[in-house]
CSV table of C-alpha atoms in Angstrom, one decimal:
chain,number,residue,atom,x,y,z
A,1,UNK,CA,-55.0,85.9,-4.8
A,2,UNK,CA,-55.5,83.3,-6.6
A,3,UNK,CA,-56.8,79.6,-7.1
A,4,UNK,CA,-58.6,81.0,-10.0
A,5,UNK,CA,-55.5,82.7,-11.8
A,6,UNK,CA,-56.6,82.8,-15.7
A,7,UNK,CA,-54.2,85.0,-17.3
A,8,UNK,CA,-50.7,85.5,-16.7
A,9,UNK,CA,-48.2,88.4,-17.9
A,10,UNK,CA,-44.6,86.8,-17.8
A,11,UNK,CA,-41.7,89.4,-17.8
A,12,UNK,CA,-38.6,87.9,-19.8
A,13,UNK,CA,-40.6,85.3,-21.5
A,14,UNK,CA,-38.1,83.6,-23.6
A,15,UNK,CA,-35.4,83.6,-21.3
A,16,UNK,CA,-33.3,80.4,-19.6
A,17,UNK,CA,-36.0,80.4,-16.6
A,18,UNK,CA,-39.2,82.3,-18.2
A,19,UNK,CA,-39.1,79.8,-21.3
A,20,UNK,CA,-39.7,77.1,-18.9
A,21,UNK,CA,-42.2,79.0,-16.8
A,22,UNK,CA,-43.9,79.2,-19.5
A,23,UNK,CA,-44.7,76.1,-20.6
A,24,UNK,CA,-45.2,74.8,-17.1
A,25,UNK,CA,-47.9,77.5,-16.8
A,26,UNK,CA,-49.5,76.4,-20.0
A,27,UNK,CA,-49.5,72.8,-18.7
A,28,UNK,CA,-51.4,73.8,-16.0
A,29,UNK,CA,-54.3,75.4,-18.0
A,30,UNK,CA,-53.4,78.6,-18.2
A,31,UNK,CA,-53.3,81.3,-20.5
A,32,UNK,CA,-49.9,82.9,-21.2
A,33,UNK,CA,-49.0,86.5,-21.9
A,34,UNK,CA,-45.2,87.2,-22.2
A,35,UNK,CA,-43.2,90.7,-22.3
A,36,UNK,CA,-40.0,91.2,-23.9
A,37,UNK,CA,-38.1,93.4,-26.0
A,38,UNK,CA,-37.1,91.2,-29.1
A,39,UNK,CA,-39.8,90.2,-30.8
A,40,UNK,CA,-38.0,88.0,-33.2
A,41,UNK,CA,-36.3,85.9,-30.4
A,42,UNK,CA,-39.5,85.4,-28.8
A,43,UNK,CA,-41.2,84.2,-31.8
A,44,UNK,CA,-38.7,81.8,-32.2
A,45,UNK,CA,-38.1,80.5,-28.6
A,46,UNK,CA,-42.1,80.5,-28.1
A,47,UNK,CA,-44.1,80.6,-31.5
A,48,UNK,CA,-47.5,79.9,-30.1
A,49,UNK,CA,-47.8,82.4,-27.2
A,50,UNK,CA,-48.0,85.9,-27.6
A,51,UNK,CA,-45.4,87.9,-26.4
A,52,UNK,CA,-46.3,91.6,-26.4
A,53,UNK,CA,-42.9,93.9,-27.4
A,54,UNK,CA,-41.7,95.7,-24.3
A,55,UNK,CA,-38.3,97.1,-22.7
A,56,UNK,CA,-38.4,97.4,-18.8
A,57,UNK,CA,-35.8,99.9,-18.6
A,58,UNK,CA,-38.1,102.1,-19.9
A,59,UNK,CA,-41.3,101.4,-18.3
A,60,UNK,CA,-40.0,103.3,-15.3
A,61,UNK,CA,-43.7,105.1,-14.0
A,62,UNK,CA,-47.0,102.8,-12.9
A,63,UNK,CA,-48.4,104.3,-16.3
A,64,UNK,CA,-46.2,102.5,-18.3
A,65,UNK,CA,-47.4,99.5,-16.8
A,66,UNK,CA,-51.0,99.9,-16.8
A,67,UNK,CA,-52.0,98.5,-20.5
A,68,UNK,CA,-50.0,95.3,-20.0
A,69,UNK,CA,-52.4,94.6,-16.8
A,70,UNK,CA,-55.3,94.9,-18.2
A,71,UNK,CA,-57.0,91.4,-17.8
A,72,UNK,CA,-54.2,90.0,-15.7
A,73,UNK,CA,-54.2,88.5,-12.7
A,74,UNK,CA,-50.7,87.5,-12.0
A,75,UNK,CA,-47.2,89.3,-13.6
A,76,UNK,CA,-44.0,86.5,-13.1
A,77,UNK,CA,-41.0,88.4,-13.5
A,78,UNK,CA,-38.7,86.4,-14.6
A,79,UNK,CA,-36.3,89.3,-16.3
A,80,UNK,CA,-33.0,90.2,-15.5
A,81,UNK,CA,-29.6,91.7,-16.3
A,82,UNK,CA,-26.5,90.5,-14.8
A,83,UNK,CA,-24.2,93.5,-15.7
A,84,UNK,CA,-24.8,96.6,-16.9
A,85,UNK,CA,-24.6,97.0,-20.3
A,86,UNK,CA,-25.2,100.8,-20.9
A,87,UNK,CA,-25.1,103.4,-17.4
A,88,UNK,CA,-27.9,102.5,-14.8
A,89,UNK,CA,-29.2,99.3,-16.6
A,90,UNK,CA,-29.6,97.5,-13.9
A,91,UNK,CA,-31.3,99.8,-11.7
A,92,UNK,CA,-33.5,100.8,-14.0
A,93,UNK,CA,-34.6,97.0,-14.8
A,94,UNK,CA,-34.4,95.6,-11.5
A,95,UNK,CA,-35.3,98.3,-9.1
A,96,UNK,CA,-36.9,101.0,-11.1
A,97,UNK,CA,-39.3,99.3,-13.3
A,98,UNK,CA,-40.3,96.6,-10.5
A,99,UNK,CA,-41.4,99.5,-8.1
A,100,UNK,CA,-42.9,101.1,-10.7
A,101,UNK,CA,-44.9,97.6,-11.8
A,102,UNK,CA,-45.9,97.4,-8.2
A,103,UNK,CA,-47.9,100.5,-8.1
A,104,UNK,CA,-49.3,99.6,-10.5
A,105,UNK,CA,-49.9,95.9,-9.7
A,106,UNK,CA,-51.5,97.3,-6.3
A,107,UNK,CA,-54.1,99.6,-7.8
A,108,UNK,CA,-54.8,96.9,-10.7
A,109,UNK,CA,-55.3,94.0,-7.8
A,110,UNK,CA,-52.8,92.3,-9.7
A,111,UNK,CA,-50.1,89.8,-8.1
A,112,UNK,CA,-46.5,89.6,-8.4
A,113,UNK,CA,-44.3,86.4,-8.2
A,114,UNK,CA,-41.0,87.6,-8.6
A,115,UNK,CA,-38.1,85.6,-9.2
A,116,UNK,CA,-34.9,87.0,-8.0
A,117,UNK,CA,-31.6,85.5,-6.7
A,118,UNK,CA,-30.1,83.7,-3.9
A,119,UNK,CA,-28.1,86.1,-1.6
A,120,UNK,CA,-29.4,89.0,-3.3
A,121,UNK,CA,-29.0,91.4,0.0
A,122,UNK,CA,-28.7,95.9,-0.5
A,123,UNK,CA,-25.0,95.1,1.7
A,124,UNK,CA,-24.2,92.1,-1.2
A,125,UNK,CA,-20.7,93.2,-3.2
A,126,UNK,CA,-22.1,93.1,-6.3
A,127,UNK,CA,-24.5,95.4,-8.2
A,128,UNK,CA,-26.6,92.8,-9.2
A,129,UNK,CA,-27.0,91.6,-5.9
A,130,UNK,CA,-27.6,94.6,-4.5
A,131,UNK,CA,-30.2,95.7,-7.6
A,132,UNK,CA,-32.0,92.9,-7.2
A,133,UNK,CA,-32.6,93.6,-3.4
A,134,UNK,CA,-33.6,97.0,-3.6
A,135,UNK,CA,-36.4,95.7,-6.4
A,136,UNK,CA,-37.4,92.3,-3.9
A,137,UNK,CA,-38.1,95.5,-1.0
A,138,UNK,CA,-39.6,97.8,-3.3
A,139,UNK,CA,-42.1,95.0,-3.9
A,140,UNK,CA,-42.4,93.8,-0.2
A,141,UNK,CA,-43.1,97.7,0.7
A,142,UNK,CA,-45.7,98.5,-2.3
A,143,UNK,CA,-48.9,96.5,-0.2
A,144,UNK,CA,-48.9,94.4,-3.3
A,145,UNK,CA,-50.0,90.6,-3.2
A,146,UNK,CA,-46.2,89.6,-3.7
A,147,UNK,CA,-43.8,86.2,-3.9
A,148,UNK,CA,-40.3,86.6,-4.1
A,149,UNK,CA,-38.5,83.3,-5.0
A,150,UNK,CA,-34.8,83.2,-4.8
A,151,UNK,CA,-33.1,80.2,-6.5
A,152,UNK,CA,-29.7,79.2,-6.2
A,153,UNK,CA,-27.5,77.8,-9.1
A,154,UNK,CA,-30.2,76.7,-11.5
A,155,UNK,CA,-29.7,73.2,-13.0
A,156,UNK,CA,-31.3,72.0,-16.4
A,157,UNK,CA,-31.6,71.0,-19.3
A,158,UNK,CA,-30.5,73.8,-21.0
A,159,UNK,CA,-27.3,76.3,-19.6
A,160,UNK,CA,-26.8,80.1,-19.8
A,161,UNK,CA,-24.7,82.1,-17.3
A,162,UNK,CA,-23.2,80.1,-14.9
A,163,UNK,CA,-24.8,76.5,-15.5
A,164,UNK,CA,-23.0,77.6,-19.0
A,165,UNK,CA,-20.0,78.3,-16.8
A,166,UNK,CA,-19.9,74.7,-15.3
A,167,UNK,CA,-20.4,72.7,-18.8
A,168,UNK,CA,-17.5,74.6,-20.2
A,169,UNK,CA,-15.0,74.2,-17.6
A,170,UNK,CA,-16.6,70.4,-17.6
A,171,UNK,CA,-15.8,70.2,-21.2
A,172,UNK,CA,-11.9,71.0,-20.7
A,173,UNK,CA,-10.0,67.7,-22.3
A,174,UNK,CA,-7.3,65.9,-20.3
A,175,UNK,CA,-7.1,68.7,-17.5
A,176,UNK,CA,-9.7,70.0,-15.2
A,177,UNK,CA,-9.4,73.6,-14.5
A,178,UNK,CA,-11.0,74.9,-11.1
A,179,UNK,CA,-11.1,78.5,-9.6
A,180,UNK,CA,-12.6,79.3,-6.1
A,181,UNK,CA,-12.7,75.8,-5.9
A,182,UNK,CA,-13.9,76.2,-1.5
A,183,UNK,CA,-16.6,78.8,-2.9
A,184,UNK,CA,-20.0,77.0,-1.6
A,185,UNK,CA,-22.7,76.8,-3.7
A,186,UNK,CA,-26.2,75.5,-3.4
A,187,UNK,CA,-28.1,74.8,-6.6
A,188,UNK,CA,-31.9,73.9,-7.7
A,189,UNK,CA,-33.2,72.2,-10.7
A,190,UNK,CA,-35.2,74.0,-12.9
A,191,UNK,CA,-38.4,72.2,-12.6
A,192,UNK,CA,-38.5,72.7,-8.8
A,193,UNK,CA,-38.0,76.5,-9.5
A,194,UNK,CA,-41.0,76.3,-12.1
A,195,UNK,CA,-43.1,74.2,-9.9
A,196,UNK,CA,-42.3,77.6,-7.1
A,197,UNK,CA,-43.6,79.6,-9.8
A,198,UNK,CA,-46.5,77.8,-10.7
A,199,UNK,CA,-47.7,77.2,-6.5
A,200,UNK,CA,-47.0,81.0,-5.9
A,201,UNK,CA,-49.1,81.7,-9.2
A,202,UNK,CA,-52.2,79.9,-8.3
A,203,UNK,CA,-51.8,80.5,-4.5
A,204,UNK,CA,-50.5,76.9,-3.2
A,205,UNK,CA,-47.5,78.4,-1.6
A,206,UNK,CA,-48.1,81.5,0.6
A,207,UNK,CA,-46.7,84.7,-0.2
A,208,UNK,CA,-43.4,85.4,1.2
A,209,UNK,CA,-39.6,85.6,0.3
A,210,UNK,CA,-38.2,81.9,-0.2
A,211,UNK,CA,-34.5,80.5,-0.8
A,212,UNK,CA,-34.9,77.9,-3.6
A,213,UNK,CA,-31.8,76.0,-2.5
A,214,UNK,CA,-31.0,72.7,-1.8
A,215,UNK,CA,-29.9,72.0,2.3
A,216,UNK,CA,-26.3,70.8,1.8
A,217,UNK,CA,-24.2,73.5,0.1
A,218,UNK,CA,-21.0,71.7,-2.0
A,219,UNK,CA,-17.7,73.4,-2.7
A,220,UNK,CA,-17.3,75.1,-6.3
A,221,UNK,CA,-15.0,72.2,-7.2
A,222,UNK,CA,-17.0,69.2,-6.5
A,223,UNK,CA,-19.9,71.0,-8.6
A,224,UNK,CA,-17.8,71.2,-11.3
A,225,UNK,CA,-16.9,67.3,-11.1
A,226,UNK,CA,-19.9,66.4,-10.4
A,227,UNK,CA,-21.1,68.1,-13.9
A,228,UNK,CA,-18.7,66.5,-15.4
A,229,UNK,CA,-19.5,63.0,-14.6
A,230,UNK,CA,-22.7,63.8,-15.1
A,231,UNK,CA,-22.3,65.1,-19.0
A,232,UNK,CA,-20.3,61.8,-19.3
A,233,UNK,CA,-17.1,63.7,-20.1
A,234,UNK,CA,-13.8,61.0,-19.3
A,235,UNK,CA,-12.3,62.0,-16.0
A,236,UNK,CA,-9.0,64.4,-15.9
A,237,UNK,CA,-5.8,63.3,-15.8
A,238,UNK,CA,-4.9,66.5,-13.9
A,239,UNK,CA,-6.6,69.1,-11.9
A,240,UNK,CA,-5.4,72.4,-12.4
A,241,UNK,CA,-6.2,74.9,-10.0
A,242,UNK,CA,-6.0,78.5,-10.8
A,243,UNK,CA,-4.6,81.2,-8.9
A,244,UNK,CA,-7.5,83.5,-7.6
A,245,UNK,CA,-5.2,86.5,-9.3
A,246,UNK,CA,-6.2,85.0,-12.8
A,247,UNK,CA,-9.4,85.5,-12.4
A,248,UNK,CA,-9.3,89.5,-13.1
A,249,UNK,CA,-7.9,89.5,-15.7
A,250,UNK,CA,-10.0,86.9,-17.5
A,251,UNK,CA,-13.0,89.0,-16.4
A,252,UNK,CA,-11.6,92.3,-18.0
A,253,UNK,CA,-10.8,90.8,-21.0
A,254,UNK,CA,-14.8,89.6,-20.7
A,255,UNK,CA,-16.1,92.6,-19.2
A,256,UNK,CA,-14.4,94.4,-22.9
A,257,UNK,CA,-15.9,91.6,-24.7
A,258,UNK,CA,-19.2,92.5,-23.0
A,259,UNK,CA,-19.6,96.2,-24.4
A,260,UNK,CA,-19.4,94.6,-28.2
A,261,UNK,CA,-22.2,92.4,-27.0
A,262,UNK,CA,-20.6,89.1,-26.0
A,263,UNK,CA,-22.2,87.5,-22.8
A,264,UNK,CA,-19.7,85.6,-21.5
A,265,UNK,CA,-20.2,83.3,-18.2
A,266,UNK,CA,-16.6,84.9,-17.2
A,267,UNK,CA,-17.6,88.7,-17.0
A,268,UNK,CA,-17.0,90.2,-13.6
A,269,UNK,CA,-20.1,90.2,-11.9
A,270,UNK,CA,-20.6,86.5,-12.2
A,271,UNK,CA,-16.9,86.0,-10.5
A,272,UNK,CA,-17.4,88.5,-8.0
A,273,UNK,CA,-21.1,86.3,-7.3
A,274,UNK,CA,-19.2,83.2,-7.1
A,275,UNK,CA,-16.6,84.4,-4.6
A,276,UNK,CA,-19.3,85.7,-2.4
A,277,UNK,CA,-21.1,81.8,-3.2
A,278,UNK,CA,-24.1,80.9,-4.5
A,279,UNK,CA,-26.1,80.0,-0.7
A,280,UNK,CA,-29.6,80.3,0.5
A,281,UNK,CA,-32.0,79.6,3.8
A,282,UNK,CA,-33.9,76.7,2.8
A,283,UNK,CA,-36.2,76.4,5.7
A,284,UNK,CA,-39.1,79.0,4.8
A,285,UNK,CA,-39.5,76.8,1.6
A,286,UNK,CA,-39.2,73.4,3.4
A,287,UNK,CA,-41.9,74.9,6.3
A,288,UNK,CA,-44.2,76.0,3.6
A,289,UNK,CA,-44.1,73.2,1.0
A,290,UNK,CA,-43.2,69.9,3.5
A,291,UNK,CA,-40.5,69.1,1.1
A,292,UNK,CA,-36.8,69.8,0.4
A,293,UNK,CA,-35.1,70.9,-2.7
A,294,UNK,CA,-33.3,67.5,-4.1
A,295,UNK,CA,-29.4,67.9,-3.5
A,296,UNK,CA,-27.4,68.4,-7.0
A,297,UNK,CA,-26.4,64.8,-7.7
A,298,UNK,CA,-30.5,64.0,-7.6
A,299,UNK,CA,-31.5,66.4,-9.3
A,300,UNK,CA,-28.4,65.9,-11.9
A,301,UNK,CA,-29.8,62.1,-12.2
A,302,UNK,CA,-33.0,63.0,-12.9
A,303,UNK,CA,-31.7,65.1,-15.9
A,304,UNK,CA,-31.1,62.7,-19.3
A,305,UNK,CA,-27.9,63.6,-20.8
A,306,UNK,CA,-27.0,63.1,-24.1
A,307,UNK,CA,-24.4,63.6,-27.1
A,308,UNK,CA,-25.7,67.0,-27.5
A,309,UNK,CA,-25.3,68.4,-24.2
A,310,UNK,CA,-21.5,67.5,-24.7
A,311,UNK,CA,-21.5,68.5,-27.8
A,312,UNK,CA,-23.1,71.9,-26.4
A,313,UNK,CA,-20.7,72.5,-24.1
A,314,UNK,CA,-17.7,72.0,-26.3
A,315,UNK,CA,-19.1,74.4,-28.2
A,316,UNK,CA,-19.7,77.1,-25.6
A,317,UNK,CA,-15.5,76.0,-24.8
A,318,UNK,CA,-14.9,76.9,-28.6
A,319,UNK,CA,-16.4,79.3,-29.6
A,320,UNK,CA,-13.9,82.4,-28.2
A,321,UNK,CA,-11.1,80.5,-30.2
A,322,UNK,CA,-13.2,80.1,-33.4
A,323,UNK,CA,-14.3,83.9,-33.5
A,324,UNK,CA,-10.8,84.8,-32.5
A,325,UNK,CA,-9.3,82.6,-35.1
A,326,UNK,CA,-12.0,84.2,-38.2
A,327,UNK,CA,-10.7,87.5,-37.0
A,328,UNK,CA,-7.1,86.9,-37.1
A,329,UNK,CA,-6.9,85.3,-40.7
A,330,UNK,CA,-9.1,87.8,-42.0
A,331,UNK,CA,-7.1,90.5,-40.3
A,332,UNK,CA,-4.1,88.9,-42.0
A,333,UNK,CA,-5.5,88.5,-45.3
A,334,UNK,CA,-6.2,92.1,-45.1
A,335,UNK,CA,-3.3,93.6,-43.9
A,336,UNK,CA,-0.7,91.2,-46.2
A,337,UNK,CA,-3.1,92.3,-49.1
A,338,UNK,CA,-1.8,96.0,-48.0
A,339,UNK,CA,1.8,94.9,-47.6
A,340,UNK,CA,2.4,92.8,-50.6
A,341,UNK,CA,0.4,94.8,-53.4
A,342,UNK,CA,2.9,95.3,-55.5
A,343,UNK,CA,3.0,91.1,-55.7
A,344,UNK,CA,-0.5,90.3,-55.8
A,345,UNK,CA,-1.1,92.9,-58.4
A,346,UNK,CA,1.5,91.3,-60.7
A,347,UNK,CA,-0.6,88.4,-60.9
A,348,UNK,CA,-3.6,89.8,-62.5
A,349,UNK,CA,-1.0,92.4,-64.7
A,350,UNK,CA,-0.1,89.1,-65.9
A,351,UNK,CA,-3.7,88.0,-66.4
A,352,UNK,CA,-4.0,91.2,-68.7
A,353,UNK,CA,-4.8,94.2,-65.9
A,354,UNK,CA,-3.9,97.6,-66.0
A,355,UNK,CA,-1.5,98.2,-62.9
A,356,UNK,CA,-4.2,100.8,-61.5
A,357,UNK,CA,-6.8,98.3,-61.7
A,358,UNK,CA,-4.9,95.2,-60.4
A,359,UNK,CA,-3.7,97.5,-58.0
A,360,UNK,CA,-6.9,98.9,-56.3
A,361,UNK,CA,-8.8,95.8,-56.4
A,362,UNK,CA,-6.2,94.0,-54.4
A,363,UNK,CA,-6.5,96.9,-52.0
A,364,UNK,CA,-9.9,97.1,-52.2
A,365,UNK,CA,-10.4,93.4,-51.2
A,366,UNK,CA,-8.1,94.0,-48.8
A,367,UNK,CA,-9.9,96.6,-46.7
A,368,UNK,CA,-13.1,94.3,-46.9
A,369,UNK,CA,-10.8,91.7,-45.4
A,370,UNK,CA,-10.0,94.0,-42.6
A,371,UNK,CA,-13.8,95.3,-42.2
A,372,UNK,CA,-15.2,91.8,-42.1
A,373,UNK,CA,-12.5,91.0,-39.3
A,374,UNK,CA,-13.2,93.6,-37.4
A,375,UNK,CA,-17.3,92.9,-37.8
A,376,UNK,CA,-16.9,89.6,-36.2
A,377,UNK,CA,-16.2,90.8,-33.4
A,378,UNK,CA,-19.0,92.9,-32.6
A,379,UNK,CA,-22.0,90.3,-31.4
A,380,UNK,CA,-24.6,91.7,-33.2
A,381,UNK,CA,-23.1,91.4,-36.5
A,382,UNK,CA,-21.2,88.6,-35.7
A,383,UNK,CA,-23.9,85.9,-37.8
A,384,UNK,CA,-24.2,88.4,-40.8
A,385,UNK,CA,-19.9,88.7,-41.1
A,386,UNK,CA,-19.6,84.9,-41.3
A,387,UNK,CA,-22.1,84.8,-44.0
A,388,UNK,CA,-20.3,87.9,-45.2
A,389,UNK,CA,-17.0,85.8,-45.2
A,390,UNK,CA,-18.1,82.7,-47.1
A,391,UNK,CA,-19.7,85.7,-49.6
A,392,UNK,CA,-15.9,86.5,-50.3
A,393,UNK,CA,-14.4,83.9,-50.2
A,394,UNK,CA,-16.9,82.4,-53.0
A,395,UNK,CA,-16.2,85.9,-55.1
A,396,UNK,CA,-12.4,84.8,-54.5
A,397,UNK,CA,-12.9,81.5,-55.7
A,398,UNK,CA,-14.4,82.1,-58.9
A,399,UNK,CA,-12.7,85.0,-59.8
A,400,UNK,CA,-9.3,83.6,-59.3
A,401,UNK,CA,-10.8,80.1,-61.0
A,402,UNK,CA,-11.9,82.8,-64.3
A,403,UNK,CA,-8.9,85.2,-64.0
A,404,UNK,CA,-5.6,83.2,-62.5
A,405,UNK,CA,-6.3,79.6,-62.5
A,406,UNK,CA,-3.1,78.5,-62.7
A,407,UNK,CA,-3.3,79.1,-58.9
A,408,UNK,CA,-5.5,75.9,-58.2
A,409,UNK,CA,-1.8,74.3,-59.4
A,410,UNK,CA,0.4,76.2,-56.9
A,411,UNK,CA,2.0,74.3,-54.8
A,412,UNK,CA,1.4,76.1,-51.5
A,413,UNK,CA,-2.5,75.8,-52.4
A,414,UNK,CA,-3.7,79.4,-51.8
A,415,UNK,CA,-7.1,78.5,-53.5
A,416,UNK,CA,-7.7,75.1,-51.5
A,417,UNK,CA,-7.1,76.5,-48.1
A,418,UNK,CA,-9.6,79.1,-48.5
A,419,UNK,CA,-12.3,76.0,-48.7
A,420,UNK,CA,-11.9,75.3,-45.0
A,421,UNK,CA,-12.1,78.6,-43.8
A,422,UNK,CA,-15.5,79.0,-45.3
A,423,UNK,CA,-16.5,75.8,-43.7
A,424,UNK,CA,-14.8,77.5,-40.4
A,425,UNK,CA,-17.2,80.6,-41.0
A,426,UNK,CA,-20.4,78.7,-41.7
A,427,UNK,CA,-19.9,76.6,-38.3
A,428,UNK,CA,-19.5,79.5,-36.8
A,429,UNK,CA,-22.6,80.9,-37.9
A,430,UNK,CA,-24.3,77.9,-36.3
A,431,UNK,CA,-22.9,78.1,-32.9
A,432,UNK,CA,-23.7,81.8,-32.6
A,433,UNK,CA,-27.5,80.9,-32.6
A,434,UNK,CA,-28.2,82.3,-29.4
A,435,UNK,CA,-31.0,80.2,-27.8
């Protein structure tokens, strides 16, 4: 299998890596199926390719599989979970519905290029690792016509996981903060894990299990300078490094974060992966191909950089405090509503109000102040509270402009600051767009 490849099912579509696959496929000529399980995200990341709705962790049996392969000849899986989000997530998406898609990829006479991770070993301390193994074997064992393709830290144009990790800590002002800074790590640019992809799909690179690493591995620190002179950021005054026993606790507090929906580059899979390093054999894919995987600072040069890669990873550096900050001063609003509602009554009892009217609609708009706190928090609503927020805060606005508006004149300007924390709520909006 196959110089003449025509049709090919790509698992995790619209992801960092499967977006790319994508298009690379589609440069070549051919046609491009994708599965995934949000339909609305895929019709935004890729609007012209069809991307058939599908959730892995449920297509568990080789009948679950059989209508997606009908007039396929290669599947890319490109899918993946780094933590488990809800019990046995993992092995149902990276073991369970891989050996599943190989029985049925065997009877179909379908291929399998699957891309999986560097150091991804069934002794590896991490369930990732070790889901990812147990899926790579379940294929190898299956008789299927199978690639595995095992990349290292993935470099590119665009960041998620710990690429996003990098550009964040890169985008710390004055100081540069640096954990495991002796970890070693061995990274690969996105387009020479595409142009993998692309050889295994059409059958210019041999099937087998290949490290997509570069030779050289660096230490954790001098990847994270070398991204930062590479996103143009000015050079630290100061480098901090962090006592390993930090590290914990930051990936509790992310782990917590993770179970309302958050996907932070800190949870504590991805620092138990970069303790164990990110570090491959490169020699299968140098014997096969002729050719080595550039080293970092190449393949960093060959990337252009511009304002809006900084400007990206400030963002990704922010955006804990903004959220943090929307929920605190809408928590306080809230709760000081409660507190003081004797006071804040008295001003519309001045206004004319009955004291049981003044007095539940201060408490009234004080429990939404507390519910839209609390909303922001939790990921999935996190979009809809800001737009919630700059709601209120209008209804404030032009109430207290109709009713009180002798407040525009206070001297403490109640009604002026609540202008920039409905700008503060509309950025925030922005930088939650996901991809």
């Amino acid at each position: 299998m196959s110089q003449q490849a025509r049709h090919v099912l790509v698992l995790g579509a619209y992801g960092f890596i499967g977006t790319q696959v994508v298009r690379a496929l589609r440069q070549e000529g051919i046609e491009v199926t994708g599965l995934g399980r949000d339909p609305a995200a895929s019709a935004r990341v890729l609007p012209d390719v069809v991307v058939r709705h599908g959730d892995m962790r449920h297509m568990q049996s080789p009948e679950d599989w059989h209508p997606y392969l009908t007039g396929i000849d290669v599947v890319i899986n490109c899918a993946g979970a780094l933590q488990d989000t809800a019990s046995g997530d993992l092995e149902k998406l990276h073991h369970d519905a891989v050996a599943a898609l190989a029985a049925a990829a065997t009877s179909a006479e379908v291929a399998i290029v699957q891309v999986s991770a560097a150091g991804a070993t069934q002794e590896a301390s991490t369930e990732f690792m070790r889901s990812k193994a147990r899926g790579d074997a379940a294929l190898l064992a299956s008789g299927a016509h199978v690639t595995i393709l095992r990349p290292g830290l993935v470099v590119g144009q665009g960041a998620f996981g710990g690429t996003l990790l990098l550009r964040m800590l890169a985008a710390v002002p004055v100081i540069q903060p640096v954990a495991l800074r002796k970890t070693p790590v061995q990274s690969v640019m996105i387009d020479d894990v595409t142009d993998a992809v692309v050889a295994a799909a059409i059958g210019r690179l041999p099937t087998g299990v290949y490290d997509l690493v570069e030779d050289t591995p660096h230490s954790l620190e001098d990847v994270v300078s070398a991204t930062r002179r590479w996103l143009g950021f000015r050079p630290p005054r100061l480098i901090l490094r962090v006592p390993d026993w930090i590290l914990p606790v930051a990936a509790r507090l992310a782990d917590v974060a993770g179970y309302l929906g958050w996907r932070s580059p800190l949870r504590s899979t991805a620092i138990a992966v970069l303790k164990d390093g990110v570090t491959g054999n490169p020699l299968a894919y140098r014997t096969a191909t002729g050719r080595s995987i550039p080293p970092l600072d190449q393949a960093l040069r060959s990337i252009s950089v511009g304002r809006e890669h900084r400007l990206d990873a400030r963002m990704a550096l922010m955006m804990p405090v903004v959220i943090a900050t929307l929920c605190l001063f809408w928590f306080a609003s809230g709760l000081i509503g409660v507190w003081q509602v004797e006071s804040a009554a008295k001003l519309l009892q001045v206004a004319g109000w009955s004291a049981l009217l003044s007095k539940a609609s201060v408490v009234f708009w004080s429990f939404v102040d507390i519910a839209l706190a609390i909303a922001v928090l939790y990921r999935p609503w996190a979009g809809r509270a800001c737009l919630a927020m700059v709601a209120v805060s209008l209804i404030y606005l032009i109430s207290a402009t109709i009713v009180t508006p002798a407040l525009w004149a206070d001297p403490l300007g109640p009604m002026v600051k609540v202008i920039p924390g409905i700008m503060l709520a509309l950025i925030a909006h922005q930088m939650l767009e996901a991809r």
